[in-house]
mmCIF file of C-alpha atoms and ligand atoms in Angstrom:
data_model
loop_
_atom_site.group_PDB
_atom_site.id
_atom_site.type_symbol
_atom_site.label_atom_id
_atom_site.label_comp_id
_atom_site.label_asym_id
_atom_site.label_seq_id
_atom_site.Cartn_x
_atom_site.Cartn_y
_atom_site.Cartn_z
ATOM 1 C CA UNK A 1155 7.720 -67.596 90.947
ATOM 2 C CA UNK A 1156 9.589 -64.746 92.667
ATOM 3 C CA UNK A 1157 7.177 -63.678 95.360
ATOM 4 C CA UNK A 1158 9.059 -61.994 98.201
ATOM 5 C CA UNK A 1159 7.697 -61.135 101.668
ATOM 6 C CA UNK A 1160 9.589 -58.426 103.586
ATOM 7 C CA UNK A 1161 8.605 -57.812 107.224
ATOM 8 C CA UNK A 1162 7.273 -54.338 108.073
ATOM 9 C CA UNK A 1163 7.173 -54.767 111.871
ATOM 10 C CA UNK A 1164 8.967 -56.954 114.459
ATOM 11 C CA UNK A 1165 5.811 -59.003 115.233
ATOM 12 C CA UNK A 1166 3.651 -59.139 112.077
ATOM 13 C CA UNK A 1167 2.873 -57.386 108.752
ATOM 14 C CA UNK A 1168 4.869 -57.759 105.535
ATOM 15 C CA UNK A 1169 5.221 -56.233 102.096
ATOM 16 C CA UNK A 1170 4.774 -58.692 99.240
ATOM 17 C CA UNK A 1171 6.408 -58.042 95.881
ATOM 18 C CA UNK A 1172 6.932 -60.100 92.747
ATOM 19 C CA UNK A 1173 3.305 -60.725 91.867
ATOM 20 C CA UNK A 1174 0.904 -59.037 89.433
ATOM 21 C CA UNK A 1175 -2.709 -59.285 90.590
ATOM 22 C CA UNK A 1176 -4.205 -57.776 87.445
ATOM 23 C CA UNK A 1177 -3.926 -61.221 85.820
ATOM 24 C CA UNK A 1178 -5.231 -64.555 87.112
ATOM 25 C CA UNK A 1179 -2.669 -66.055 89.518
ATOM 26 C CA UNK A 1180 -1.549 -69.685 89.514
ATOM 27 C CA UNK A 1181 -2.130 -72.044 92.407
ATOM 28 C CA UNK A 1182 1.456 -71.754 93.657
ATOM 29 C CA UNK A 1183 1.148 -67.961 93.935
ATOM 30 C CA UNK A 1184 -2.252 -68.261 95.588
ATOM 31 C CA UNK A 1185 -0.800 -70.615 98.216
ATOM 32 C CA UNK A 1186 2.303 -68.478 98.744
ATOM 33 C CA UNK A 1187 0.108 -65.450 99.536
ATOM 34 C CA UNK A 1188 -1.925 -67.612 101.901
ATOM 35 C CA UNK A 1189 1.222 -68.768 103.704
ATOM 36 C CA UNK A 1190 2.465 -65.184 104.032
ATOM 37 C CA UNK A 1191 -0.941 -64.127 105.393
ATOM 38 C CA UNK A 1192 -0.967 -67.016 107.887
ATOM 39 C CA UNK A 1193 2.365 -65.855 109.239
ATOM 40 C CA UNK A 1194 2.160 -62.056 108.966
ATOM 41 C CA UNK A 1195 -1.666 -61.464 109.180
ATOM 42 C CA UNK A 1196 -1.292 -58.128 107.354
ATOM 43 C CA UNK A 1197 0.275 -57.981 103.890
ATOM 44 C CA UNK A 1198 0.645 -55.013 101.585
ATOM 45 C CA UNK A 1199 1.148 -55.514 97.857
ATOM 46 C CA UNK A 1200 2.332 -52.233 96.327
ATOM 47 C CA UNK A 1201 1.868 -51.057 92.718
ATOM 48 C CA UNK A 1202 -1.234 -53.115 91.973
ATOM 49 C CA UNK A 1203 -3.322 -50.883 89.759
ATOM 50 C CA UNK A 1204 -6.520 -52.878 89.716
ATOM 51 C CA UNK A 1205 -9.964 -52.323 88.300
ATOM 52 C CA UNK A 1206 -12.779 -53.313 90.669
ATOM 53 C CA UNK A 1207 -13.370 -56.462 88.587
ATOM 54 C CA UNK A 1208 -9.724 -57.518 89.006
ATOM 55 C CA UNK A 1209 -9.850 -56.954 92.761
ATOM 56 C CA UNK A 1210 -13.042 -59.009 92.961
ATOM 57 C CA UNK A 1211 -11.560 -61.838 90.870
ATOM 58 C CA UNK A 1212 -8.425 -62.027 93.045
ATOM 59 C CA UNK A 1213 -10.447 -61.837 96.288
ATOM 60 C CA UNK A 1214 -12.676 -64.708 95.160
ATOM 61 C CA UNK A 1215 -9.662 -67.038 95.124
ATOM 62 C CA UNK A 1216 -9.960 -67.052 98.922
ATOM 63 C CA UNK A 1217 -13.677 -67.581 99.449
ATOM 64 C CA UNK A 1218 -17.141 -66.093 98.978
ATOM 65 C CA UNK A 1219 -17.412 -62.308 99.200
ATOM 66 C CA UNK A 1220 -19.620 -60.243 101.437
ATOM 67 C CA UNK A 1221 -22.040 -57.892 99.678
ATOM 68 C CA UNK A 1222 -22.067 -54.222 100.615
ATOM 69 C CA UNK A 1223 -25.396 -53.219 102.158
ATOM 70 C CA UNK A 1224 -24.889 -49.577 101.161
ATOM 71 C CA UNK A 1225 -25.410 -48.276 104.703
ATOM 72 C CA UNK A 1226 -25.944 -44.533 104.934
ATOM 73 C CA UNK A 1227 -27.685 -44.360 101.609
ATOM 74 C CA UNK A 1228 -31.325 -43.904 102.472
ATOM 75 C CA UNK A 1229 -33.712 -46.015 100.425
ATOM 76 C CA UNK A 1230 -35.247 -44.138 97.522
ATOM 77 C CA UNK A 1231 -32.210 -41.914 97.038
ATOM 78 C CA UNK A 1232 -29.678 -42.400 94.259
ATOM 79 C CA UNK A 1233 -29.047 -46.143 93.764
ATOM 80 C CA UNK A 1234 -26.258 -47.516 95.968
ATOM 81 C CA UNK A 1235 -24.247 -48.546 92.932
ATOM 82 C CA UNK A 1236 -24.143 -45.183 91.171
ATOM 83 C CA UNK A 1237 -20.396 -44.693 91.748
ATOM 84 C CA UNK A 1238 -19.335 -48.296 92.193
ATOM 85 C CA UNK A 1239 -21.106 -50.896 90.105
ATOM 86 C CA UNK A 1240 -20.338 -53.998 92.142
ATOM 87 C CA UNK A 1241 -21.904 -54.809 95.477
ATOM 88 C CA UNK A 1242 -18.805 -56.882 96.320
ATOM 89 C CA UNK A 1243 -16.963 -53.557 96.710
ATOM 90 C CA UNK A 1244 -17.348 -51.642 99.991
ATOM 91 C CA UNK A 1245 -16.890 -47.968 99.280
ATOM 92 C CA UNK A 1246 -14.297 -46.771 101.831
ATOM 93 C CA UNK A 1247 -14.154 -43.190 100.614
ATOM 94 C CA UNK A 1248 -15.298 -39.697 101.510
ATOM 95 C CA UNK A 1249 -17.176 -39.404 98.204
ATOM 96 C CA UNK A 1250 -20.858 -39.344 97.370
ATOM 97 C CA UNK A 1251 -22.569 -41.220 94.537
ATOM 98 C CA UNK A 1252 -21.512 -38.628 91.981
ATOM 99 C CA UNK A 1253 -17.872 -38.684 93.123
ATOM 100 C CA UNK A 1254 -17.993 -35.337 94.984
ATOM 101 C CA UNK A 1255 -16.568 -34.957 98.526
ATOM 102 C CA UNK A 1256 -19.198 -35.674 101.198
ATOM 103 C CA UNK A 1257 -20.397 -32.830 103.370
ATOM 104 C CA UNK A 1258 -19.470 -33.238 107.038
ATOM 105 C CA UNK A 1259 -23.108 -33.731 107.990
ATOM 106 C CA UNK A 1260 -23.798 -36.391 105.405
ATOM 107 C CA UNK A 1261 -25.015 -39.597 107.140
ATOM 108 C CA UNK A 1262 -22.472 -41.674 105.237
ATOM 109 C CA UNK A 1263 -19.655 -39.437 106.531
ATOM 110 C CA UNK A 1264 -20.913 -40.075 110.080
ATOM 111 C CA UNK A 1265 -21.069 -43.803 109.393
ATOM 112 C CA UNK A 1266 -17.513 -43.854 107.988
ATOM 113 C CA UNK A 1267 -16.153 -42.251 111.169
ATOM 114 C CA UNK A 1268 -16.946 -45.555 112.886
ATOM 115 C CA UNK A 1269 -13.835 -46.919 111.143
ATOM 116 C CA UNK A 1270 -11.726 -44.712 113.413
ATOM 117 C CA UNK A 1271 -12.518 -47.048 116.309
ATOM 118 C CA UNK A 1272 -10.376 -50.159 116.651
ATOM 119 C CA UNK A 1273 -12.482 -52.880 115.046
ATOM 120 C CA UNK A 1274 -12.460 -56.140 113.173
ATOM 121 C CA UNK A 1275 -14.595 -56.262 110.043
ATOM 122 C CA UNK A 1276 -18.013 -57.904 110.246
ATOM 123 C CA UNK A 1277 -17.565 -59.364 113.740
ATOM 124 C CA UNK A 1278 -21.235 -58.416 114.220
ATOM 125 C CA UNK A 1279 -22.094 -61.191 111.765
ATOM 126 C CA UNK A 1280 -22.378 -64.843 112.732
ATOM 127 C CA UNK A 1281 -20.442 -65.630 109.581
ATOM 128 C CA UNK A 1282 -17.863 -62.893 110.108
ATOM 129 C CA UNK A 1283 -14.863 -62.185 107.865
ATOM 130 C CA UNK A 1284 -11.597 -63.997 107.268
ATOM 131 C CA UNK A 1285 -9.631 -61.479 105.183
ATOM 132 C CA UNK A 1286 -10.384 -57.974 104.015
ATOM 133 C CA UNK A 1287 -8.609 -56.469 101.016
ATOM 134 C CA UNK A 1288 -8.378 -52.716 100.669
ATOM 135 C CA UNK A 1289 -7.214 -51.150 97.426
ATOM 136 C CA UNK A 1290 -5.981 -47.548 97.337
ATOM 137 C CA UNK A 1291 -7.267 -45.526 94.356
ATOM 138 C CA UNK A 1292 -6.694 -42.035 95.784
ATOM 139 C CA UNK A 1293 -5.017 -40.988 99.033
ATOM 140 C CA UNK A 1294 -4.790 -37.618 100.804
ATOM 141 C CA UNK A 1295 -1.409 -35.854 101.049
ATOM 142 C CA UNK A 1296 -1.392 -36.232 104.852
ATOM 143 C CA UNK A 1297 -3.221 -38.440 107.365
ATOM 144 C CA UNK A 1298 -5.663 -41.210 106.484
ATOM 145 C CA UNK A 1299 -3.211 -43.964 107.501
ATOM 146 C CA UNK A 1300 -4.563 -47.271 108.787
ATOM 147 C CA UNK A 1301 -3.329 -48.826 112.030
ATOM 148 C CA UNK A 1302 -3.292 -52.572 112.612
ATOM 149 C CA UNK A 1303 -2.843 -54.476 115.885
ATOM 150 C CA UNK A 1304 -1.824 -58.144 116.160
ATOM 151 C CA UNK A 1305 -4.147 -59.860 118.643
ATOM 152 C CA UNK A 1306 -2.101 -63.073 118.625
ATOM 153 C CA UNK A 1307 0.956 -61.227 119.965
ATOM 154 C CA UNK A 1308 -1.280 -59.397 122.444
ATOM 155 C CA UNK A 1309 -2.805 -62.661 123.654
ATOM 156 C CA UNK A 1310 0.636 -64.245 124.073
ATOM 157 C CA UNK A 1311 1.726 -61.293 126.222
ATOM 158 C CA UNK A 1312 -1.277 -61.417 128.607
ATOM 159 C CA UNK A 1313 -0.607 -62.470 132.215
ATOM 160 C CA UNK A 1314 -1.430 -66.151 132.796
ATOM 161 C CA UNK A 1315 -4.205 -65.227 135.265
ATOM 162 C CA UNK A 1316 -5.938 -63.179 132.561
ATOM 163 C CA UNK A 1317 -5.592 -66.015 130.026
ATOM 164 C CA UNK A 1318 -7.322 -68.309 132.518
ATOM 165 C CA UNK A 1319 -10.053 -65.724 133.169
ATOM 166 C CA UNK A 1320 -10.810 -65.475 129.448
ATOM 167 C CA UNK A 1321 -11.179 -69.221 128.903
ATOM 168 C CA UNK A 1322 -14.596 -70.004 127.439
ATOM 169 C CA UNK A 1323 -15.890 -66.390 127.520
ATOM 170 C CA UNK A 1324 -18.255 -65.342 124.732
ATOM 171 C CA UNK A 1325 -18.910 -61.741 123.660
ATOM 172 C CA UNK A 1326 -21.876 -60.220 121.895
ATOM 173 C CA UNK A 1327 -20.993 -58.082 118.863
ATOM 174 C CA UNK A 1328 -23.270 -55.477 117.298
ATOM 175 C CA UNK A 1329 -22.735 -52.953 114.513
ATOM 176 C CA UNK A 1330 -25.045 -50.506 116.237
ATOM 177 C CA UNK A 1331 -23.085 -50.764 119.477
ATOM 178 C CA UNK A 1332 -19.935 -49.517 117.710
ATOM 179 C CA UNK A 1333 -21.790 -46.856 115.737
ATOM 180 C CA UNK A 1334 -23.504 -45.578 118.906
ATOM 181 C CA UNK A 1335 -20.107 -45.055 120.550
ATOM 182 C CA UNK A 1336 -19.381 -42.170 118.213
ATOM 183 C CA UNK A 1337 -22.927 -40.887 117.952
ATOM 184 C CA UNK A 1338 -24.008 -39.273 114.733
ATOM 185 C CA UNK A 1339 -25.258 -42.140 112.629
ATOM 186 C CA UNK A 1340 -28.871 -43.163 113.229
ATOM 187 C CA UNK A 1341 -29.801 -46.352 111.368
ATOM 188 C CA UNK A 1342 -33.095 -46.847 109.605
ATOM 189 C CA UNK A 1343 -35.340 -49.563 111.049
ATOM 190 C CA UNK A 1344 -34.550 -51.669 107.995
ATOM 191 C CA UNK A 1345 -30.787 -51.302 108.548
ATOM 192 C CA UNK A 1346 -31.178 -52.236 112.202
ATOM 193 C CA UNK A 1347 -33.103 -55.383 111.311
ATOM 194 C CA UNK A 1348 -30.691 -56.408 108.594
ATOM 195 C CA UNK A 1349 -27.770 -56.285 111.072
ATOM 196 C CA UNK A 1350 -28.668 -58.293 114.180
ATOM 197 C CA UNK A 1351 -25.957 -59.016 116.750
ATOM 198 C CA UNK A 1352 -23.750 -62.129 116.855
ATOM 199 C CA UNK A 1353 -21.808 -64.046 119.492
ATOM 200 C CA UNK A 1354 -18.169 -65.107 119.299
ATOM 201 C CA UNK A 1355 -15.597 -66.516 121.678
ATOM 202 C CA UNK A 1356 -13.238 -63.917 123.111
ATOM 203 C CA UNK A 1357 -10.218 -66.166 122.524
ATOM 204 C CA UNK A 1358 -10.066 -68.242 119.361
ATOM 205 C CA UNK A 1359 -7.399 -70.251 117.641
ATOM 206 C CA UNK A 1360 -6.264 -68.657 114.388
ATOM 207 C CA UNK A 1361 -6.440 -71.534 111.896
ATOM 208 C CA UNK A 1362 -3.536 -70.464 109.656
ATOM 209 C CA UNK A 1363 -0.927 -70.089 112.402
ATOM 210 C CA UNK A 1364 -2.404 -72.324 115.098
ATOM 211 C CA UNK A 1365 -1.911 -69.468 117.583
ATOM 212 C CA UNK A 1366 -4.548 -68.168 119.989
ATOM 213 C CA UNK A 1367 -5.885 -64.670 119.317
ATOM 214 C CA UNK A 1368 -8.176 -62.170 121.016
ATOM 215 C CA UNK A 1369 -11.388 -61.545 119.070
ATOM 216 C CA UNK A 1370 -12.842 -58.360 120.526
ATOM 217 C CA UNK A 1371 -12.880 -54.662 119.384
ATOM 218 C CA UNK A 1372 -15.478 -51.969 118.734
ATOM 219 C CA UNK A 1373 -18.458 -54.140 117.862
ATOM 220 C CA UNK A 1374 -17.982 -56.253 121.031
ATOM 221 C CA UNK A 1375 -20.596 -54.934 123.399
ATOM 222 C CA UNK A 1376 -20.605 -57.165 126.481
ATOM 223 C CA UNK A 1377 -19.814 -60.653 127.768
ATOM 224 C CA UNK A 1378 -22.543 -63.258 127.877
ATOM 225 C CA UNK A 1379 -23.435 -64.280 131.432
ATOM 226 C CA UNK A 1380 -21.561 -61.380 133.050
ATOM 227 C CA UNK A 1381 -23.119 -58.117 134.299
ATOM 228 C CA UNK A 1382 -23.040 -55.680 131.334
ATOM 229 C CA UNK A 1383 -20.740 -53.131 133.012
ATOM 230 C CA UNK A 1384 -18.303 -55.798 134.220
ATOM 231 C CA UNK A 1385 -18.070 -57.313 130.740
ATOM 232 C CA UNK A 1386 -17.640 -53.916 129.197
ATOM 233 C CA UNK A 1387 -14.837 -53.051 131.618
ATOM 234 C CA UNK A 1388 -13.066 -56.327 130.835
ATOM 235 C CA UNK A 1389 -13.350 -55.692 127.079
ATOM 236 C CA UNK A 1390 -12.031 -52.142 127.533
ATOM 237 C CA UNK A 1391 -9.072 -53.443 129.564
ATOM 238 C CA UNK A 1392 -8.248 -55.992 126.846
ATOM 239 C CA UNK A 1393 -8.517 -53.347 124.127
ATOM 240 C CA UNK A 1394 -6.144 -51.061 125.959
ATOM 241 C CA UNK A 1395 -3.668 -53.894 126.418
ATOM 242 C CA UNK A 1396 -3.881 -55.139 122.809
ATOM 243 C CA UNK A 1397 -3.426 -51.739 121.175
ATOM 244 C CA UNK A 1398 -0.187 -50.796 122.951
ATOM 245 C CA UNK A 1399 2.397 -49.431 120.487
ATOM 246 C CA UNK A 1400 4.470 -52.626 120.414
ATOM 247 C CA UNK A 1401 1.525 -54.524 118.871
ATOM 248 C CA UNK A 1402 0.670 -51.864 116.256
ATOM 249 C CA UNK A 1403 1.784 -51.363 112.652
ATOM 250 C CA UNK A 1404 0.727 -48.102 110.994
ATOM 251 C CA UNK A 1405 0.341 -48.192 107.229
ATOM 252 C CA UNK A 1406 0.774 -45.086 105.124
ATOM 253 C CA UNK A 1407 -1.129 -45.728 101.893
ATOM 254 C CA UNK A 1408 0.224 -45.155 98.407
ATOM 255 C CA UNK A 1409 -1.990 -45.293 95.333
ATOM 256 C CA UNK A 1410 -1.909 -48.862 94.000
ATOM 257 C CA UNK A 1411 -1.402 -50.521 97.405
ATOM 258 C CA UNK A 1412 -3.514 -53.577 98.045
ATOM 259 C CA UNK A 1413 -3.608 -54.137 101.800
ATOM 260 C CA UNK A 1414 -4.852 -57.520 103.047
ATOM 261 C CA UNK A 1415 -5.557 -58.268 106.702
ATOM 262 C CA UNK A 1416 -6.831 -61.254 108.608
ATOM 263 C CA UNK A 1417 -9.762 -60.118 110.749
ATOM 264 C CA UNK A 1418 -9.515 -63.235 112.923
ATOM 265 C CA UNK A 1419 -6.237 -62.178 114.516
ATOM 266 C CA UNK A 1420 -5.907 -58.429 113.958
ATOM 267 C CA UNK A 1421 -7.827 -55.241 114.663
ATOM 268 C CA UNK A 1422 -7.564 -52.064 112.626
ATOM 269 C CA UNK A 1423 -8.655 -48.454 112.607
ATOM 270 C CA UNK A 1424 -8.620 -45.507 110.237
ATOM 271 C CA UNK A 1425 -6.770 -42.347 111.283
ATOM 272 C CA UNK A 1426 -8.198 -38.879 110.587
ATOM 273 C CA UNK A 1427 -7.417 -36.665 107.601
ATOM 274 C CA UNK A 1428 -8.847 -33.480 106.153
ATOM 275 C CA UNK A 1429 -12.084 -35.061 104.893
ATOM 276 C CA UNK A 1430 -13.618 -31.913 103.479
ATOM 277 C CA UNK A 1431 -10.598 -30.852 101.383
ATOM 278 C CA UNK A 1432 -8.985 -34.057 100.126
ATOM 279 C CA UNK A 1433 -10.164 -37.185 98.375
ATOM 280 C CA UNK A 1434 -9.507 -40.593 99.897
ATOM 281 C CA UNK A 1435 -10.851 -43.422 97.752
ATOM 282 C CA UNK A 1436 -10.213 -46.949 98.983
ATOM 283 C CA UNK A 1437 -12.220 -49.997 97.992
ATOM 284 C CA UNK A 1438 -12.695 -53.064 100.105
ATOM 285 C CA UNK A 1439 -13.563 -56.637 99.379
ATOM 286 C CA UNK A 1440 -14.358 -58.894 102.347
ATOM 287 C CA UNK A 1441 -14.145 -62.671 102.469
ATOM 288 C CA UNK A 1442 -16.839 -64.443 104.456
ATOM 289 C CA UNK A 1443 -15.740 -66.837 107.197
ATOM 290 C CA UNK A 1444 -17.926 -69.865 106.547
ATOM 291 C CA UNK A 1445 -16.177 -72.066 109.142
ATOM 292 C CA UNK A 1446 -18.678 -72.966 111.872
ATOM 293 C CA UNK A 1447 -17.566 -71.611 115.243
ATOM 294 C CA UNK A 1448 -17.430 -74.292 117.911
ATOM 295 C CA UNK A 1449 -18.418 -72.953 121.329
ATOM 296 C CA UNK A 1450 -17.023 -74.555 124.422
ATOM 297 C CA UNK A 1451 -19.579 -75.607 127.058
HETATM 298 C C1 OGA B 1452 -12.073 -50.930 106.319
HETATM 299 C C2 OGA B 1452 -11.499 -49.964 107.279
HETATM 300 C C3 OGA B 1452 -9.846 -48.255 107.572
HETATM 301 C C4 OGA B 1452 -9.337 -47.112 106.765
HETATM 302 O O1 OGA B 1452 -11.941 -50.701 105.109
HETATM 303 O O2 OGA B 1452 -12.619 -51.939 106.753
HETATM 304 O O3 OGA B 1452 -11.742 -50.078 108.436
HETATM 305 O O4 OGA B 1452 -8.258 -46.600 107.112
HETATM 306 N N1 OGA B 1452 -10.678 -49.053 106.780
HETATM 307 O O5 OGA B 1452 -10.002 -46.727 105.801
HETATM 308 MN MN1 MN B 1453 -12.700 -52.064 108.780
#
C-alpha cells in the first residue's frame, strides 16, 4: 500500500494520494485513511472520478449515512431525486432538478447560501455527523472555494480563564437559527418539524486524536442556562477567535477532488462565486455520529 499524506497547512489538513476509491478498498487502506483523518481532520484525495454509487460505497466504510431531506424542494413539485437518484447524496450545487442553473430567487439557492456561514454539518441533530465527504463534479473558474477551521487548535490557543469558563457548557443548535441569520429561506411547517433543535457540549474530546475541540458554529443558537444574549455573545466571541487566519485552510476545488472533513473538530464555510453564470456541482455524503454524547452534570 502506498498511501501518502502530505500536509496542506501548518496545523491540520492533508492531501492523500496513492489510493483509488473507485474500487473497494482493503482494511489496511481504510484504517490508514482513518489515521490520517484523526490527525489532520481534513483530507483531500485528488483525481477520484467517482460515480455517486462509488462515493456512497466508500462512505459506508465509515458508518451509516444521513439521508438528504431535499430541503428547498416544496412538496408536490418535481421529485427530490430527479437529478440525483440517491438520497444518501446531498446536492451541493447551484442546479435545479433538470440540471439548469438556479435562479437567484429560487428557495433552494437561498437555502444553499446558508453554507457561507461557518458551520459544522448536522450539529442541529442529536445524532450529528462524524465525517462529511464532498466530491467535486464541476467547479467554477473562480471562487467557490471552501474554508476549514481547526477547532482543536483554536481550543488549545484559548486563554486558560476561557477554558475554565467553557467547562460543562451546553449549547442549543438549530438549523432554522442558522438559516434565519441570512434571511431568505422560509421553511415549510413540515420542514420545521422534521428538524427540531439539539443540545451539545461546547467543548468535547475528539475521539480520534484525544484532543479537546470547540463544537459551536452557525447552528449554535444560545447556551443552556445562560441569558440568551449573553450566550450568543460568548458564542460569537468564540467564533471570532476560532476562525482567525492561523486556524484556517482554504481549499480550491479541482474536478475529481474528494474532500473529507471531521465535523467534530472543524468548521467550514463556502465562499461566493458567480452563481448565475457558472456551474458548481459538488455532492456530499455525511456519516452519522451514533456515539451517545455524555453530558457532564
Ligand atoms: C457542505 C458545505 C461548502 C461548500 O457540503 O456541507 O458546507 O463550499 N459545503 O460547498
Ligand atoms: Mn456543510
